[in-house]
Amino acid sequence: MPVLILGLVLFLGVHSLRIFADGWRKRQIARLGEKKWKGLFALASLVGFVLICWGFGLARHHPVPLYTPLPWLVRLNALFTLVAFVLFIAGRAPRNNIKARLHHPQLLAVKVWAFGHLLATGMLHDVVLFGAFLLWAVVLFLASRRRDRREGTVYPPGTAKDTAITVVIGVVVWAIFAFWLHALLIGVKPVM
């Protein structure tokens, strides 16, 4: 569990700088330059992500049950994850109505993914991982929406075509992950 927690602190910590240390972050970008800052940010994120994966794998060897999810919640998580994949793609895809309306769909994707997994799992390591991501996404979403209002950020409208492409890509990526990659990478087959 300590490796998992260290990874979460590092990964979510660097991804929380805009919330808790935006002035420091801006000074570092000015001092180091944007490319060097992005490189250091990516390196810290990668180290944190590797520690999360390693720590989660270690924690799974010593499960501590907290609650037993209802079987239908496990199935419902597939739907939550499908929505999360579409939202995640919408955060990166240009000119889609999902991003135009929701403004920060990637953070909403993390919230939906984490919440669904909290419903479908019940071990301590699951609650630590998904609970940390859910809490982080809620706080960052609120901070991001507040920053948008303060700075007068306007999101360009999307098109029906680009929105449809976004949804199709999200569904396809979800299907590949749900039916193949999840079992390969995580060892759990979420859909049968």
PDB file of C-alpha atoms in Angstrom:
ATOM      1  CA  MET A   1       0.000   0.000   0.000  1.00  0.00           C
ATOM      2  CA  PRO A   2       2.826   2.524   0.664  1.00  0.00           C
ATOM      3  CA  VAL A   3       4.000   2.337  -2.970  1.00  0.00           C
ATOM      4  CA  LEU A   4       0.445   2.935  -4.208  1.00  0.00           C
ATOM      5  CA  ILE A   5       0.032   5.926  -1.896  1.00  0.00           C
ATOM      6  CA  LEU A   6       3.428   7.362  -2.914  1.00  0.00           C
ATOM      7  CA  GLY A   7       2.451   7.038  -6.577  1.00  0.00           C
ATOM      8  CA  LEU A   8      -0.892   8.733  -5.969  1.00  0.00           C
ATOM      9  CA  VAL A   9       0.739  11.583  -4.052  1.00  0.00           C
ATOM     10  CA  LEU A  10       3.275  12.141  -6.842  1.00  0.00           C
ATOM     11  CA  PHE A  11       0.902  11.746  -9.792  1.00  0.00           C
ATOM     12  CA  LEU A  12      -2.052  13.631  -8.354  1.00  0.00           C
ATOM     13  CA  GLY A  13       0.260  16.135  -6.681  1.00  0.00           C
ATOM     14  CA  VAL A  14       1.831  17.320  -9.930  1.00  0.00           C
ATOM     15  CA  HIS A  15      -1.615  17.342 -11.527  1.00  0.00           C
ATOM     16  CA  SER A  16      -2.887  19.550  -8.685  1.00  0.00           C
ATOM     17  CA  LEU A  17      -0.358  22.363  -9.038  1.00  0.00           C
ATOM     18  CA  ARG A  18      -2.874  24.581 -10.848  1.00  0.00           C
ATOM     19  CA  ILE A  19      -5.162  24.239  -7.815  1.00  0.00           C
ATOM     20  CA  PHE A  20      -2.745  24.767  -4.952  1.00  0.00           C
ATOM     21  CA  ALA A  21       0.386  26.387  -6.397  1.00  0.00           C
ATOM     22  CA  ASP A  22      -0.505  28.083  -9.678  1.00  0.00           C
ATOM     23  CA  GLY A  23       1.714  31.089  -8.988  1.00  0.00           C
ATOM     24  CA  TRP A  24       4.711  28.841  -8.262  1.00  0.00           C
ATOM     25  CA  ARG A  25       3.912  26.798 -11.371  1.00  0.00           C
ATOM     26  CA  LYS A  26       3.860  29.919 -13.562  1.00  0.00           C
ATOM     27  CA  ARG A  27       7.170  31.112 -12.085  1.00  0.00           C
ATOM     28  CA  GLN A  28       8.776  27.741 -12.809  1.00  0.00           C
ATOM     29  CA  ILE A  29       7.528  27.778 -16.405  1.00  0.00           C
ATOM     30  CA  ALA A  30       8.970  31.287 -16.827  1.00  0.00           C
ATOM     31  CA  ARG A  31      12.269  30.243 -15.223  1.00  0.00           C
ATOM     32  CA  LEU A  32      12.721  26.896 -16.974  1.00  0.00           C
ATOM     33  CA  GLY A  33      10.887  27.475 -20.227  1.00  0.00           C
ATOM     34  CA  GLU A  34       7.722  25.696 -21.314  1.00  0.00           C
ATOM     35  CA  LYS A  35       9.445  22.712 -22.971  1.00  0.00           C
ATOM     36  CA  LYS A  36      11.647  21.916 -19.992  1.00  0.00           C
ATOM     37  CA  TRP A  37       8.703  22.347 -17.594  1.00  0.00           C
ATOM     38  CA  LYS A  38       6.560  19.994 -19.686  1.00  0.00           C
ATOM     39  CA  GLY A  39       9.405  17.477 -19.766  1.00  0.00           C
ATOM     40  CA  LEU A  40       9.801  17.539 -15.976  1.00  0.00           C
ATOM     41  CA  PHE A  41       6.030  17.401 -15.529  1.00  0.00           C
ATOM     42  CA  ALA A  42       5.799  14.395 -17.858  1.00  0.00           C
ATOM     43  CA  LEU A  43       8.680  12.642 -16.078  1.00  0.00           C
ATOM     44  CA  ALA A  44       7.139  13.163 -12.629  1.00  0.00           C
ATOM     45  CA  SER A  45       3.755  12.027 -13.969  1.00  0.00           C
ATOM     46  CA  LEU A  46       5.267   8.903 -15.506  1.00  0.00           C
ATOM     47  CA  VAL A  47       7.118   7.998 -12.303  1.00  0.00           C
ATOM     48  CA  GLY A  48       3.909   8.531 -10.319  1.00  0.00           C
ATOM     49  CA  PHE A  49       1.904   6.427 -12.771  1.00  0.00           C
ATOM     50  CA  VAL A  50       4.434   3.571 -12.649  1.00  0.00           C
ATOM     51  CA  LEU A  51       4.373   3.673  -8.834  1.00  0.00           C
ATOM     52  CA  ILE A  52       0.557   3.593  -8.878  1.00  0.00           C
ATOM     53  CA  CYS A  53       0.517   0.548 -11.157  1.00  0.00           C
ATOM     54  CA  TRP A  54       3.238  -1.240  -9.204  1.00  0.00           C
ATOM     55  CA  GLY A  55       1.717  -0.346  -5.829  1.00  0.00           C
ATOM     56  CA  PHE A  56      -1.770  -1.409  -6.919  1.00  0.00           C
ATOM     57  CA  GLY A  57      -0.370  -4.732  -8.109  1.00  0.00           C
ATOM     58  CA  LEU A  58       1.435  -5.243  -4.795  1.00  0.00           C
ATOM     59  CA  ALA A  59      -1.657  -4.311  -2.777  1.00  0.00           C
ATOM     60  CA  ARG A  60      -3.783  -6.808  -4.708  1.00  0.00           C
ATOM     61  CA  HIS A  61      -1.617  -9.605  -3.248  1.00  0.00           C
ATOM     62  CA  HIS A  62      -2.821  -8.659   0.248  1.00  0.00           C
ATOM     63  CA  PRO A  63      -6.501  -7.718  -0.192  1.00  0.00           C
ATOM     64  CA  VAL A  64      -8.378  -6.128   2.679  1.00  0.00           C
ATOM     65  CA  PRO A  65     -12.129  -6.337   2.045  1.00  0.00           C
ATOM     66  CA  LEU A  66     -14.180  -3.297   3.030  1.00  0.00           C
ATOM     67  CA  TYR A  67     -17.509  -4.095   1.387  1.00  0.00           C
ATOM     68  CA  THR A  68     -19.035  -6.507  -1.112  1.00  0.00           C
ATOM     69  CA  PRO A  69     -20.481  -4.820  -4.187  1.00  0.00           C
ATOM     70  CA  LEU A  70     -23.819  -5.971  -5.514  1.00  0.00           C
ATOM     71  CA  PRO A  71     -23.419  -8.025  -8.717  1.00  0.00           C
ATOM     72  CA  TRP A  72     -25.503  -5.611 -10.793  1.00  0.00           C
ATOM     73  CA  LEU A  73     -23.206  -2.729  -9.771  1.00  0.00           C
ATOM     74  CA  VAL A  74     -20.280  -4.624 -11.253  1.00  0.00           C
ATOM     75  CA  ARG A  75     -22.190  -4.793 -14.563  1.00  0.00           C
ATOM     76  CA  LEU A  76     -23.253  -1.154 -14.272  1.00  0.00           C
ATOM     77  CA  ASN A  77     -19.596  -0.182 -14.069  1.00  0.00           C
ATOM     78  CA  ALA A  78     -19.207  -1.175 -17.739  1.00  0.00           C
ATOM     79  CA  LEU A  79     -21.707   1.572 -18.601  1.00  0.00           C
ATOM     80  CA  PHE A  80     -19.924   4.086 -16.356  1.00  0.00           C
ATOM     81  CA  THR A  81     -16.649   3.223 -18.053  1.00  0.00           C
ATOM     82  CA  LEU A  82     -18.174   3.569 -21.532  1.00  0.00           C
ATOM     83  CA  VAL A  83     -19.362   7.069 -20.635  1.00  0.00           C
ATOM     84  CA  ALA A  84     -15.927   7.842 -19.174  1.00  0.00           C
ATOM     85  CA  PHE A  85     -14.152   6.813 -22.387  1.00  0.00           C
ATOM     86  CA  VAL A  86     -16.422   9.019 -24.504  1.00  0.00           C
ATOM     87  CA  LEU A  87     -15.883  11.954 -22.122  1.00  0.00           C
ATOM     88  CA  PHE A  88     -12.123  11.369 -22.101  1.00  0.00           C
ATOM     89  CA  ILE A  89     -11.945  11.419 -25.915  1.00  0.00           C
ATOM     90  CA  ALA A  90     -14.181  14.513 -25.963  1.00  0.00           C
ATOM     91  CA  GLY A  91     -11.596  16.325 -23.868  1.00  0.00           C
ATOM     92  CA  ARG A  92      -9.021  15.928 -26.639  1.00  0.00           C
ATOM     93  CA  ALA A  93     -11.129  15.882 -29.799  1.00  0.00           C
ATOM     94  CA  PRO A  94     -11.642  19.205 -31.567  1.00  0.00           C
ATOM     95  CA  ARG A  95     -14.972  20.909 -32.203  1.00  0.00           C
ATOM     96  CA  ASN A  96     -17.271  18.532 -30.315  1.00  0.00           C
ATOM     97  CA  ASN A  97     -20.438  19.578 -28.520  1.00  0.00           C
ATOM     98  CA  ILE A  98     -19.574  17.547 -25.432  1.00  0.00           C
ATOM     99  CA  LYS A  99     -16.556  19.727 -24.674  1.00  0.00           C
ATOM    100  CA  ALA A 100     -18.403  22.879 -25.703  1.00  0.00           C
ATOM    101  CA  ARG A 101     -21.135  22.114 -23.174  1.00  0.00           C
ATOM    102  CA  LEU A 102     -19.259  20.457 -20.299  1.00  0.00           C
ATOM    103  CA  HIS A 103     -15.951  22.386 -20.650  1.00  0.00           C
ATOM    104  CA  HIS A 104     -13.790  19.835 -18.827  1.00  0.00           C
ATOM    105  CA  PRO A 105     -14.950  16.415 -20.021  1.00  0.00           C
ATOM    106  CA  GLN A 106     -11.683  14.677 -19.140  1.00  0.00           C
ATOM    107  CA  LEU A 107     -12.147  15.519 -15.473  1.00  0.00           C
ATOM    108  CA  LEU A 108     -15.739  14.342 -15.692  1.00  0.00           C
ATOM    109  CA  ALA A 109     -14.404  11.139 -17.281  1.00  0.00           C
ATOM    110  CA  VAL A 110     -12.147  10.558 -14.279  1.00  0.00           C
ATOM    111  CA  LYS A 111     -15.057  11.166 -11.899  1.00  0.00           C
ATOM    112  CA  VAL A 112     -17.357   8.743 -13.732  1.00  0.00           C
ATOM    113  CA  TRP A 113     -14.586   6.112 -14.052  1.00  0.00           C
ATOM    114  CA  ALA A 114     -13.608   6.358 -10.390  1.00  0.00           C
ATOM    115  CA  PHE A 115     -17.191   6.402  -9.100  1.00  0.00           C
ATOM    116  CA  GLY A 116     -18.145   3.384 -11.202  1.00  0.00           C
ATOM    117  CA  HIS A 117     -15.130   1.454  -9.967  1.00  0.00           C
ATOM    118  CA  LEU A 118     -15.908   2.326  -6.351  1.00  0.00           C
ATOM    119  CA  LEU A 119     -19.366   0.827  -6.864  1.00  0.00           C
ATOM    120  CA  ALA A 120     -17.939  -2.306  -8.488  1.00  0.00           C
ATOM    121  CA  THR A 121     -15.022  -3.061  -6.175  1.00  0.00           C
ATOM    122  CA  GLY A 122     -14.707  -3.296  -2.432  1.00  0.00           C
ATOM    123  CA  MET A 123     -11.103  -3.855  -1.416  1.00  0.00           C
ATOM    124  CA  LEU A 124      -9.075  -1.281   0.499  1.00  0.00           C
ATOM    125  CA  HIS A 125      -6.607  -0.807  -2.355  1.00  0.00           C
ATOM    126  CA  ASP A 126      -9.537  -0.144  -4.734  1.00  0.00           C
ATOM    127  CA  VAL A 127     -10.999   2.473  -2.414  1.00  0.00           C
ATOM    128  CA  VAL A 128      -7.615   4.150  -1.988  1.00  0.00           C
ATOM    129  CA  LEU A 129      -6.977   4.271  -5.749  1.00  0.00           C
ATOM    130  CA  PHE A 130     -10.423   5.175  -7.050  1.00  0.00           C
ATOM    131  CA  GLY A 131     -11.341   7.319  -4.054  1.00  0.00           C
ATOM    132  CA  ALA A 132      -8.177   9.409  -4.476  1.00  0.00           C
ATOM    133  CA  PHE A 133      -8.866   9.939  -8.184  1.00  0.00           C
ATOM    134  CA  LEU A 134     -12.523  10.789  -7.510  1.00  0.00           C
ATOM    135  CA  LEU A 135     -11.650  13.350  -4.843  1.00  0.00           C
ATOM    136  CA  TRP A 136      -8.918  14.877  -7.021  1.00  0.00           C
ATOM    137  CA  ALA A 137     -11.214  15.126 -10.064  1.00  0.00           C
ATOM    138  CA  VAL A 138     -14.006  16.774  -8.050  1.00  0.00           C
ATOM    139  CA  VAL A 139     -11.649  19.398  -6.602  1.00  0.00           C
ATOM    140  CA  LEU A 140      -9.881  20.078  -9.913  1.00  0.00           C
ATOM    141  CA  PHE A 141     -13.185  20.304 -11.812  1.00  0.00           C
ATOM    142  CA  LEU A 142     -14.495  22.910  -9.375  1.00  0.00           C
ATOM    143  CA  ALA A 143     -11.215  24.847  -9.509  1.00  0.00           C
ATOM    144  CA  SER A 144     -11.152  24.689 -13.319  1.00  0.00           C
ATOM    145  CA  ARG A 145     -14.727  25.940 -13.649  1.00  0.00           C
ATOM    146  CA  ARG A 146     -13.945  28.772 -11.202  1.00  0.00           C
ATOM    147  CA  ARG A 147     -10.836  29.686 -13.230  1.00  0.00           C
ATOM    148  CA  ASP A 148     -12.892  29.632 -16.466  1.00  0.00           C
ATOM    149  CA  ARG A 149     -15.398  32.091 -14.970  1.00  0.00           C
ATOM    150  CA  ARG A 150     -12.631  34.324 -13.598  1.00  0.00           C
ATOM    151  CA  GLU A 151     -10.755  34.402 -16.921  1.00  0.00           C
ATOM    152  CA  GLY A 152     -13.880  34.549 -19.103  1.00  0.00           C
ATOM    153  CA  THR A 153     -12.954  31.362 -20.965  1.00  0.00           C
ATOM    154  CA  VAL A 154     -15.260  30.664 -23.889  1.00  0.00           C
ATOM    155  CA  TYR A 155     -15.382  27.194 -25.414  1.00  0.00           C
ATOM    156  CA  PRO A 156     -16.024  27.102 -29.152  1.00  0.00           C
ATOM    157  CA  PRO A 157     -19.187  25.360 -30.307  1.00  0.00           C
ATOM    158  CA  GLY A 158     -18.899  21.871 -31.697  1.00  0.00           C
ATOM    159  CA  THR A 159     -20.326  20.352 -34.816  1.00  0.00           C
ATOM    160  CA  ALA A 160     -22.649  17.370 -35.057  1.00  0.00           C
ATOM    161  CA  LYS A 161     -20.167  15.556 -37.292  1.00  0.00           C
ATOM    162  CA  ASP A 162     -17.218  16.033 -34.942  1.00  0.00           C
ATOM    163  CA  THR A 163     -19.352  15.109 -31.937  1.00  0.00           C
ATOM    164  CA  ALA A 164     -20.473  11.889 -33.649  1.00  0.00           C
ATOM    165  CA  ILE A 165     -16.848  11.049 -34.521  1.00  0.00           C
ATOM    166  CA  THR A 166     -15.865  11.706 -30.897  1.00  0.00           C
ATOM    167  CA  VAL A 167     -18.562   9.363 -29.595  1.00  0.00           C
ATOM    168  CA  VAL A 168     -17.674   6.612 -32.093  1.00  0.00           C
ATOM    169  CA  ILE A 169     -13.972   6.817 -31.218  1.00  0.00           C
ATOM    170  CA  GLY A 170     -14.820   6.714 -27.505  1.00  0.00           C
ATOM    171  CA  VAL A 171     -17.021   3.634 -27.951  1.00  0.00           C
ATOM    172  CA  VAL A 172     -14.404   1.835 -30.069  1.00  0.00           C
ATOM    173  CA  VAL A 173     -11.579   2.582 -27.628  1.00  0.00           C
ATOM    174  CA  TRP A 174     -13.822   1.480 -24.730  1.00  0.00           C
ATOM    175  CA  ALA A 175     -14.643  -1.802 -26.528  1.00  0.00           C
ATOM    176  CA  ILE A 176     -10.968  -2.549 -27.187  1.00  0.00           C
ATOM    177  CA  PHE A 177     -10.122  -1.831 -23.563  1.00  0.00           C
ATOM    178  CA  ALA A 178     -13.146  -3.593 -22.038  1.00  0.00           C
ATOM    179  CA  PHE A 179     -13.000  -6.746 -24.138  1.00  0.00           C
ATOM    180  CA  TRP A 180      -9.241  -7.149 -24.447  1.00  0.00           C
ATOM    181  CA  LEU A 181      -6.812  -4.696 -22.820  1.00  0.00           C
ATOM    182  CA  HIS A 182      -8.321  -4.587 -19.320  1.00  0.00           C
ATOM    183  CA  ALA A 183      -7.804  -8.330 -18.864  1.00  0.00           C
ATOM    184  CA  LEU A 184      -4.334  -8.168 -20.431  1.00  0.00           C
ATOM    185  CA  LEU A 185      -3.084  -5.170 -18.421  1.00  0.00           C
ATOM    186  CA  ILE A 186      -5.014  -5.470 -15.158  1.00  0.00           C
ATOM    187  CA  GLY A 187      -5.879  -9.144 -15.017  1.00  0.00           C
ATOM    188  CA  VAL A 188      -9.625  -8.605 -14.639  1.00  0.00           C
ATOM    189  CA  LYS A 189     -12.108  -9.214 -17.448  1.00  0.00           C
ATOM    190  CA  PRO A 190     -14.794  -6.556 -16.871  1.00  0.00           C
ATOM    191  CA  VAL A 191     -17.238  -7.763 -19.524  1.00  0.00           C
ATOM    192  CA  MET A 192     -17.940 -11.317 -20.534  1.00  0.00           C
TER     193      MET A 192
END
